[in-house]
Each structure stands twice: as structure tokens, then as C-alpha cells.
Short mmCIF file of C-alpha atoms in Angstrom, two decimals:
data_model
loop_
_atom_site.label_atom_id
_atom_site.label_comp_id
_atom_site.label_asym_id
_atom_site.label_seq_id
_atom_site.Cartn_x
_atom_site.Cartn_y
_atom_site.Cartn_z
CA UNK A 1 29.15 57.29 -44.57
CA UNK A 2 31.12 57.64 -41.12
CA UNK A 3 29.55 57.14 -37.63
CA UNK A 4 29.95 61.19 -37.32
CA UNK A 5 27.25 61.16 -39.95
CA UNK A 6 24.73 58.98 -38.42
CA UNK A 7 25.01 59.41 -34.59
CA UNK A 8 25.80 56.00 -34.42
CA UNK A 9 28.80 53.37 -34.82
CA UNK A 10 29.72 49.81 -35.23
CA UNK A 11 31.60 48.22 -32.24
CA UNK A 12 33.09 44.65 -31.47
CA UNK A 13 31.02 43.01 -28.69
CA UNK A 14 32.62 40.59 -25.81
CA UNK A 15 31.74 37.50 -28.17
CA UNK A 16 33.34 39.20 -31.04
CA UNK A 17 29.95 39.63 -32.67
CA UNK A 18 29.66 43.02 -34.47
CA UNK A 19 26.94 45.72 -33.35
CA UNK A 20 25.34 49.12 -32.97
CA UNK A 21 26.04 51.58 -30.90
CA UNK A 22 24.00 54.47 -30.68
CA UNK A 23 26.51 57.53 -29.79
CA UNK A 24 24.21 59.66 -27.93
CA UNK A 25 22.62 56.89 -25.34
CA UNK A 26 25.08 55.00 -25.30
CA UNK A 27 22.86 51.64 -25.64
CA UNK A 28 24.36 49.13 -27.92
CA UNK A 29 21.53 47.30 -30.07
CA UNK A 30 21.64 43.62 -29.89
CA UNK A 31 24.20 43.28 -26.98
CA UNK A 32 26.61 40.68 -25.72
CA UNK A 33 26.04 37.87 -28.32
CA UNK A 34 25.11 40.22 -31.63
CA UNK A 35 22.60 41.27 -33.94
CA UNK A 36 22.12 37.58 -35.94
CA UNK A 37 21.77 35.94 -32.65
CA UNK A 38 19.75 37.72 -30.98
CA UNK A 39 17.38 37.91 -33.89
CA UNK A 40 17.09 35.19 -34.26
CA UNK A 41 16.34 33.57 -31.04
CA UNK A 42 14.21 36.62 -29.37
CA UNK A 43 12.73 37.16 -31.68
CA UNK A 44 12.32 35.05 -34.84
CA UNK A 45 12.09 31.54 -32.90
CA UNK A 46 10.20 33.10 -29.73
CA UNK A 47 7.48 34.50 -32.00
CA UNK A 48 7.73 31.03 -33.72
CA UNK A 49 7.30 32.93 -37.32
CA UNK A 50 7.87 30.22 -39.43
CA UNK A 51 5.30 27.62 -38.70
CA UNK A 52 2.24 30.54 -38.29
CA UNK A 53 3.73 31.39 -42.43
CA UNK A 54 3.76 27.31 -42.40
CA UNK A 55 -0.10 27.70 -41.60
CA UNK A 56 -1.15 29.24 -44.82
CA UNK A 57 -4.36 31.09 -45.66
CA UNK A 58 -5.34 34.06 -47.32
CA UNK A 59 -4.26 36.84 -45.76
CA UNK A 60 -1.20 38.08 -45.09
CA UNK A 61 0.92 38.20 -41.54
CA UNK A 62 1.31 41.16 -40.45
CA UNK A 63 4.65 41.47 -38.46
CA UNK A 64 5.40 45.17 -36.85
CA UNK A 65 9.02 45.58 -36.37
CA UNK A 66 9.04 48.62 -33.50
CA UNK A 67 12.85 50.05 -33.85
CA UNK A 68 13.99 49.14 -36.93
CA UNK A 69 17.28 50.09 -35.89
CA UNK A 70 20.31 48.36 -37.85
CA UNK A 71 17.37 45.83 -39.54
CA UNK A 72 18.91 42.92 -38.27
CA UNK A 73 14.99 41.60 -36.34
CA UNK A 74 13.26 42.45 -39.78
CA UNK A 75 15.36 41.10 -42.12
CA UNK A 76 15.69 37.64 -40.13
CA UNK A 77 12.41 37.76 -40.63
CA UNK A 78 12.31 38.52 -44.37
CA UNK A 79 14.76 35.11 -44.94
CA UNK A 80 12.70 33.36 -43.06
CA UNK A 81 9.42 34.22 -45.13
CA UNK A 82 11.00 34.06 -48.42
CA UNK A 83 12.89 30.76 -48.05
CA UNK A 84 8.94 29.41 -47.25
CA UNK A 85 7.28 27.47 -49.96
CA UNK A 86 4.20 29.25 -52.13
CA UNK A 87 1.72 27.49 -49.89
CA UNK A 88 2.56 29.50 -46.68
CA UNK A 89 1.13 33.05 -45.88
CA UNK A 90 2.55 36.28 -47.20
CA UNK A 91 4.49 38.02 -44.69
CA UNK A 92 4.26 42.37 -44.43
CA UNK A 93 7.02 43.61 -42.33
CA UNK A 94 6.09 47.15 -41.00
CA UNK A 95 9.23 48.72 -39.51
CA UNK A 96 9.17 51.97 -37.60
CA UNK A 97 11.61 54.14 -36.38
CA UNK A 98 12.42 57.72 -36.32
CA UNK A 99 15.45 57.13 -38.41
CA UNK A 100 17.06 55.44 -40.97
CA UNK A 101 20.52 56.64 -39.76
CA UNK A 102 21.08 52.87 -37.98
CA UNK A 103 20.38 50.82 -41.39
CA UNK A 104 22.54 53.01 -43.68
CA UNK A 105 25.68 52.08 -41.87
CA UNK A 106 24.66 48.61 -41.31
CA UNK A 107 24.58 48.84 -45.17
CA UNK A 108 27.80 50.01 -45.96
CA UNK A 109 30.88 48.47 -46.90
CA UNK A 110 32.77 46.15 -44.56
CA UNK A 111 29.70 45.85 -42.24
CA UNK A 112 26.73 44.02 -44.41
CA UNK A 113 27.14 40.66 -44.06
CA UNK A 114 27.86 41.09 -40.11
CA UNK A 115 24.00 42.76 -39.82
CA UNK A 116 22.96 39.68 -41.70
CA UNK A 117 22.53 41.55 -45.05
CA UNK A 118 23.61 39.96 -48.35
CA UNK A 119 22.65 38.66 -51.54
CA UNK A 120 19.10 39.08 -52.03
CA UNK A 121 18.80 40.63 -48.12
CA UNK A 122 21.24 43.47 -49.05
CA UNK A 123 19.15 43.94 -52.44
CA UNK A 124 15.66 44.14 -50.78
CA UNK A 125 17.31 46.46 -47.47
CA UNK A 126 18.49 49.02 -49.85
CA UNK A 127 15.33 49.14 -51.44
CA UNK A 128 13.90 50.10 -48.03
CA UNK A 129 15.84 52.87 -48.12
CA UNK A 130 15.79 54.73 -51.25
CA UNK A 131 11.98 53.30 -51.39
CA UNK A 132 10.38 52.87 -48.54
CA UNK A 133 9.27 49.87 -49.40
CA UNK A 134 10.39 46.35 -51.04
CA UNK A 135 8.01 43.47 -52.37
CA UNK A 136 8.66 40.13 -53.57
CA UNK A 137 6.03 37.24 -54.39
CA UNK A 138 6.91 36.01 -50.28
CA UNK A 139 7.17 39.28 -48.48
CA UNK A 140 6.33 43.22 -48.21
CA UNK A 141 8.87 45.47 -46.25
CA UNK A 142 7.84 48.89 -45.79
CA UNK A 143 8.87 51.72 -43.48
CA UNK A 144 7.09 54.14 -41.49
CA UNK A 145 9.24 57.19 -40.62
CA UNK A 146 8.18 58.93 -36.95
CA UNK A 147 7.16 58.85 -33.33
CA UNK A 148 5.70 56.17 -31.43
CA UNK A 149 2.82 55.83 -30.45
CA UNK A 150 1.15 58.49 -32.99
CA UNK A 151 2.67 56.56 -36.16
CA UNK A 152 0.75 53.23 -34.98
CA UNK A 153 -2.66 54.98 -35.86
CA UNK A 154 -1.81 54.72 -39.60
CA UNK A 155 -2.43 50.98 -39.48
CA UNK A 156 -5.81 50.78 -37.57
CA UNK A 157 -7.17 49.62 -40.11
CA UNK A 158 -4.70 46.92 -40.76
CA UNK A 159 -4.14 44.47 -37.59
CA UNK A 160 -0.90 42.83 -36.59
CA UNK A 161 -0.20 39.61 -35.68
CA UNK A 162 3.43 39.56 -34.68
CA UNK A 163 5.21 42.76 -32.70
CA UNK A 164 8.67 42.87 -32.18
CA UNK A 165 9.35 45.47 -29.45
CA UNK A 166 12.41 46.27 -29.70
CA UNK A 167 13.35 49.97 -29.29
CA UNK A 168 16.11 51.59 -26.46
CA UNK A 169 15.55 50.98 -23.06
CA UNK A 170 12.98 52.09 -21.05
CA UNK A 171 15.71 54.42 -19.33
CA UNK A 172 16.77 55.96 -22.69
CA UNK A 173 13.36 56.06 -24.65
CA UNK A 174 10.98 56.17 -21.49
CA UNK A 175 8.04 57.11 -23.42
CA UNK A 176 7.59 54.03 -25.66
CA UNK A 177 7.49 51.76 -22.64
CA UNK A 178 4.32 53.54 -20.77
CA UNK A 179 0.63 52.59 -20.65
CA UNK A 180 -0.18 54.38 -23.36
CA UNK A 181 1.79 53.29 -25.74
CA UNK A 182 1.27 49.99 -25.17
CA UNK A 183 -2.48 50.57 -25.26
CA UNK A 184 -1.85 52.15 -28.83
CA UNK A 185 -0.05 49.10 -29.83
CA UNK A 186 -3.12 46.77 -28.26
CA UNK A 187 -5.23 48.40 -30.34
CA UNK A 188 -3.96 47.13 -33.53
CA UNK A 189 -3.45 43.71 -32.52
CA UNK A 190 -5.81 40.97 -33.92
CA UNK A 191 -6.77 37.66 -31.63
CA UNK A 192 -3.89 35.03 -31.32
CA UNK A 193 -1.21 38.20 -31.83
CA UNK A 194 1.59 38.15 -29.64
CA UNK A 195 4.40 40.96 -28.73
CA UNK A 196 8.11 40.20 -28.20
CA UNK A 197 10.68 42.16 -26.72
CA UNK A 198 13.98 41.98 -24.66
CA UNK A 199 12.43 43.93 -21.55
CA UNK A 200 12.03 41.67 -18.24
CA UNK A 201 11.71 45.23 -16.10
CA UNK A 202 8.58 44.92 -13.97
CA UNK A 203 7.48 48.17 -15.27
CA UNK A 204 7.45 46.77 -18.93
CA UNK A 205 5.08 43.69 -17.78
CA UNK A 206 2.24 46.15 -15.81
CA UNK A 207 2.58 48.78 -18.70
CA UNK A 208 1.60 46.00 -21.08
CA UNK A 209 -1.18 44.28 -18.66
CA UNK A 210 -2.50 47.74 -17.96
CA UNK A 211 -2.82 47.99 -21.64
CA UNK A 212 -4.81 45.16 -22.15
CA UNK A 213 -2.53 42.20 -22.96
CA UNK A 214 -1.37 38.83 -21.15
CA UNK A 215 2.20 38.87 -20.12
CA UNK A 216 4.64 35.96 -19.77
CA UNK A 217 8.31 34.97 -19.81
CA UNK A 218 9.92 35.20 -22.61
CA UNK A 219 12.68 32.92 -23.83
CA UNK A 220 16.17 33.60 -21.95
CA UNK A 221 18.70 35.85 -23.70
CA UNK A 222 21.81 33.50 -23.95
CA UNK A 223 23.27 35.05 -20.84
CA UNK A 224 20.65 33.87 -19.28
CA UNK A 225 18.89 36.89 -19.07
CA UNK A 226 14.71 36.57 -18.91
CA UNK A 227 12.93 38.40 -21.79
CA UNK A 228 8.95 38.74 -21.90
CA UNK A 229 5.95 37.45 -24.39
CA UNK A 230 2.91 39.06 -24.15
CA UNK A 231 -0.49 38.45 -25.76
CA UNK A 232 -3.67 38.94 -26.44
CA UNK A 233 -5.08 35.53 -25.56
CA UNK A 234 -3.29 34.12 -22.64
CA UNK A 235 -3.75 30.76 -23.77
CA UNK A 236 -0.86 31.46 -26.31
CA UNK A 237 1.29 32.27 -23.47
CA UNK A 238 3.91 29.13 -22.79
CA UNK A 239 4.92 30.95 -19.23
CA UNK A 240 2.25 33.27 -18.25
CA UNK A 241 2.69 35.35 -14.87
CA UNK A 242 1.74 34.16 -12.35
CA UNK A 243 1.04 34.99 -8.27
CA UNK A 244 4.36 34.60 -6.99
CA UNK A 245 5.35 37.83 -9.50
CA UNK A 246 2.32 39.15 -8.42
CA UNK A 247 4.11 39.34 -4.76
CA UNK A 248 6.97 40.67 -6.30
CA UNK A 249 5.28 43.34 -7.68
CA UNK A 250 4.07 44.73 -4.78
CA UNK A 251 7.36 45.02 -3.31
CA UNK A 252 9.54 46.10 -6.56
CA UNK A 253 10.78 49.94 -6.19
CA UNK A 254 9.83 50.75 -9.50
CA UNK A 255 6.33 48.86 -10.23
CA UNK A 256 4.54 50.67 -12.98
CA UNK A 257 5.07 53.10 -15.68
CA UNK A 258 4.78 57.40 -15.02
CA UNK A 259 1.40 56.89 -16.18
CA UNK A 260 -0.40 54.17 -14.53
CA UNK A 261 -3.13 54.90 -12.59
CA UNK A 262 -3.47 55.72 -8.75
CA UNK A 263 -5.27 51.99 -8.54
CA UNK A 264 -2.55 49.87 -11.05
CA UNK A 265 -1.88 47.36 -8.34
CA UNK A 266 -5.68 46.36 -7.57
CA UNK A 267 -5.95 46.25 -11.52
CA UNK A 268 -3.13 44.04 -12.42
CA UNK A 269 -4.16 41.53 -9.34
CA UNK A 270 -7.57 41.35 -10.89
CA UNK A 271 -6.76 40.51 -14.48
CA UNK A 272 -8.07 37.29 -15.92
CA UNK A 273 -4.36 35.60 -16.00
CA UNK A 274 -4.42 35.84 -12.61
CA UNK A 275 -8.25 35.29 -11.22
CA UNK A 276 -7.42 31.86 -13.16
CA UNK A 277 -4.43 30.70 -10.95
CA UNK A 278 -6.25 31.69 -7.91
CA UNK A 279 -9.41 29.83 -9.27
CA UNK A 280 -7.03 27.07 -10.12
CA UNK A 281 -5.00 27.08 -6.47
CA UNK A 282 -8.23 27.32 -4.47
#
């Protein structure tokens, strides 16, 4: 398969990492340092996956991987779960995107092992794509094919736990960084889930606390870049926001999402994250 095929092609990154570049926006997935890195640190050890598997219990964790892209977040995520020992908790990897164009040339020859695929990984990826879905006694990949937000609704009645956001930029995908679809993904969140994704843009943070989550800093890309967290109980926030980006808010160019409301300011100031600092500065 050649990029021409796919829209898409593999490039060699300032660190000499390998990565995707998506022809027609121009974004490269998993910038600067790589796909491996960057998985792993945004979003494998900020969403700290293995010691909520290391928790056991019945049920399984639900993990939705939004922009499946060249696989590299989700299938960090499948090592991690199937290196843990029989006592941990199941992990089901949901991955949506609209394609599958991303992963097939991740697959191919000469470019595997540099999207973190091999051995078993390769085995179970492939899978994925002539299947749909892989299982193993540890972990359940499956992929949902379509457009955000509508393709959230087939899970309602199957709650996440761990999100990790991490489709184009808000400039090249606008409409999966609004209100709305954040309120879509809010909606099949359970308590204690938390949401991951590259995006420090003060539009990202009041979409998602217009849509009913916390928001915090994230861990720092390793340019030093900030990233966000966001949750469902602020209490599992390590950084929550706090007044001082309150005041930045109010005087950023680009505050909110198209479709926030006439009042967003006066309802961000009045969330619960922030009543508590002022309760706890008075």
C-alpha cells in the first residue's frame, strides 16, 4: 500500500522518530518526539492505566481511544494490559475513527515496529483490521467505524473509564472539540473516569467544563508543551484550574467553542472547581 492510497504518509520527525502525516491537513500525528513516546507518556502514564488494571475487580476497564489514527495510543495500551498478571481487570479498548487508512500503513512493511507494532501487537492490530475486533484472556480491541459525536451513542449503555482524546486539531477537525461533543462524550463516562488529550487551547478546557467535566493540566509534552486532564470528579484532578486561568480566560481572543452559549463565561466562573478555590482563598 503507498501513501497515494491512504491519504496519508510516514515522515522522519526532528528527533528522528518516525510518524504520520495526514496529506490533506497537513497535521502530523504524534509530533516532535514520535508515536511510542508520546503514547506513552500522554497518554498511557498520564491516565496512570496500569495501576487502575493493578486494582482488579470484576468488571472490565473500559478505555475509549478517540482517533485511532496509526494505533500507536491503543496498542500502548494493549501491552500494557496484557503484560498484567490474571488478578488485574480486563481492559476493552474502543477505538474510533472514520478510517482505517492511518493503521494499514502503520502495518506495512518497513514501518511496524516504528508504530510500536510487533510480535503479538502486530498479530492482534491486524486482527483489528480484517475483524474489527481482537480478544485475548487480558484485553478486547474493537473498532467503531464513523463520525464523532453520533458513533459515541452506541456505547450508552456501556460507560468508560479512560478517554484518550486524541483526534486532529481543533483547527483541522473543529467539530470534535465543541460543547457538544464533549457533552456526548460526558455522557458515557462513569464516576472516577478521566479524559486525556494533547489540547492546552483555552477553547478545549471551557468546551469540556461546559460539558460537564473538571479540567486540569495535563502532564507536559517533552517540549515542554502543557497538555490537559479532565474529569468527572475533580478530586482526581492532580492540577485542577484554577482562578488565575480563570483571568486568563476572560481576556483570551478565542475563549470558547462556536457553540457555547451567550452566558459561557458566568458558567465556567461558577463551576464547583472554582466556587472551591474561592471558598478556600476567602
Amino acid at each position: 500500500m503507498t501513501p497515494d492510497d491512504v491519504g496519508c504518509e510516514v515522515v522522519t520527525t526532528r528527533s528522528g522518530a518516525r510518524a504520520m502525516r495526514d496529506r490533506e491537513t497537513g497535521e502530523l500525528m504524534h509530533p516532535v518526539v514520535g508515536p511510542l513516546v508520546e503514547a506513552e507518556k500522554l497518554y498511557v502514564e498520564a491516565s496512570r492505566l496500569e495501576a487502575r488494571l493493578g486494582e482488579g475487580g470484576p468488571d472490565a476497564l473500559v478505555l475509549l481511544d478517540v482517533g485511532l489514527g496509526a494505533g500507536s495510543n491503543a496498542i500502548a495500551a494493549w501491552k500494557v494490559s496484557e503484560r498484567m498478571p490474571t488478578s488485574a481487570r480486563r481492559l476493552e479498548i474502543v477505538s474510533f475513527d472514520r478510517t482505517t487508512s492511518a493503521l494499514e500503513l502503520a502495518l506495512s512493511d518497513g514501518h511496524a515496529a516504528a508504530f510500536g507494532f510487533d510480535g503479538p501487537a502486530l498479530c492482534s492490530a491486524r486482527a483489528l483490521l480484517t475483524e474489527g475486533r481482537h480478544e485475548t484472556s487480558r484485553t478486547l480491541w474493537r473498532f467503531e467505524a464513523g463520525e464523532l459525536p453520533s458513533t459515541l451513542e452506541r456505547l450508552l449503555e456501556r460507560s468508560s473509564d479512560v478517554v484518550f482524546w486524541d483526534p486532529f486539531s481543533p483547527r483541522a477537525s473543529p467539530a470534535l472539540w465543541t460543547v457538544a461533543s464533549f457533552a456526548a462524550l460526558r455522557r458515557v463516562c462513569r464516576p472516577g473516569a478521566t479524559v486525556h488529550t494533547y489540547s492546552a487551547a483555552t477553547a478545549t478546557r471551557s468546551a469540556l467544563l461546559l460539558a460537564g467535566f473538571a479540567v486540569g493540566v495535563g502532564d507536559a509534552t517533552s517540549t515542554g508543551k502543557q497538555t490537559t486532564q479532565a474529569a468527572v470528579d475533580v478530586d482526581t484532578l492532580a492540577l485542577p484550574l484554577d482562578r488565575r486561568w480563570l483571568e486568563r480566560l476572560a481576556r483570551s481572543d478565542v475563549p470558547f467553542p462556536a457553540d457555547a452559549p451567550e452566558d459561557a463565561l458566568a458558567r465556567v466562573a461558577a463551576m464547583p472547581q472554582f466556587s472551591a478555590v474561592r471558598a478556600a482563598d476567602e
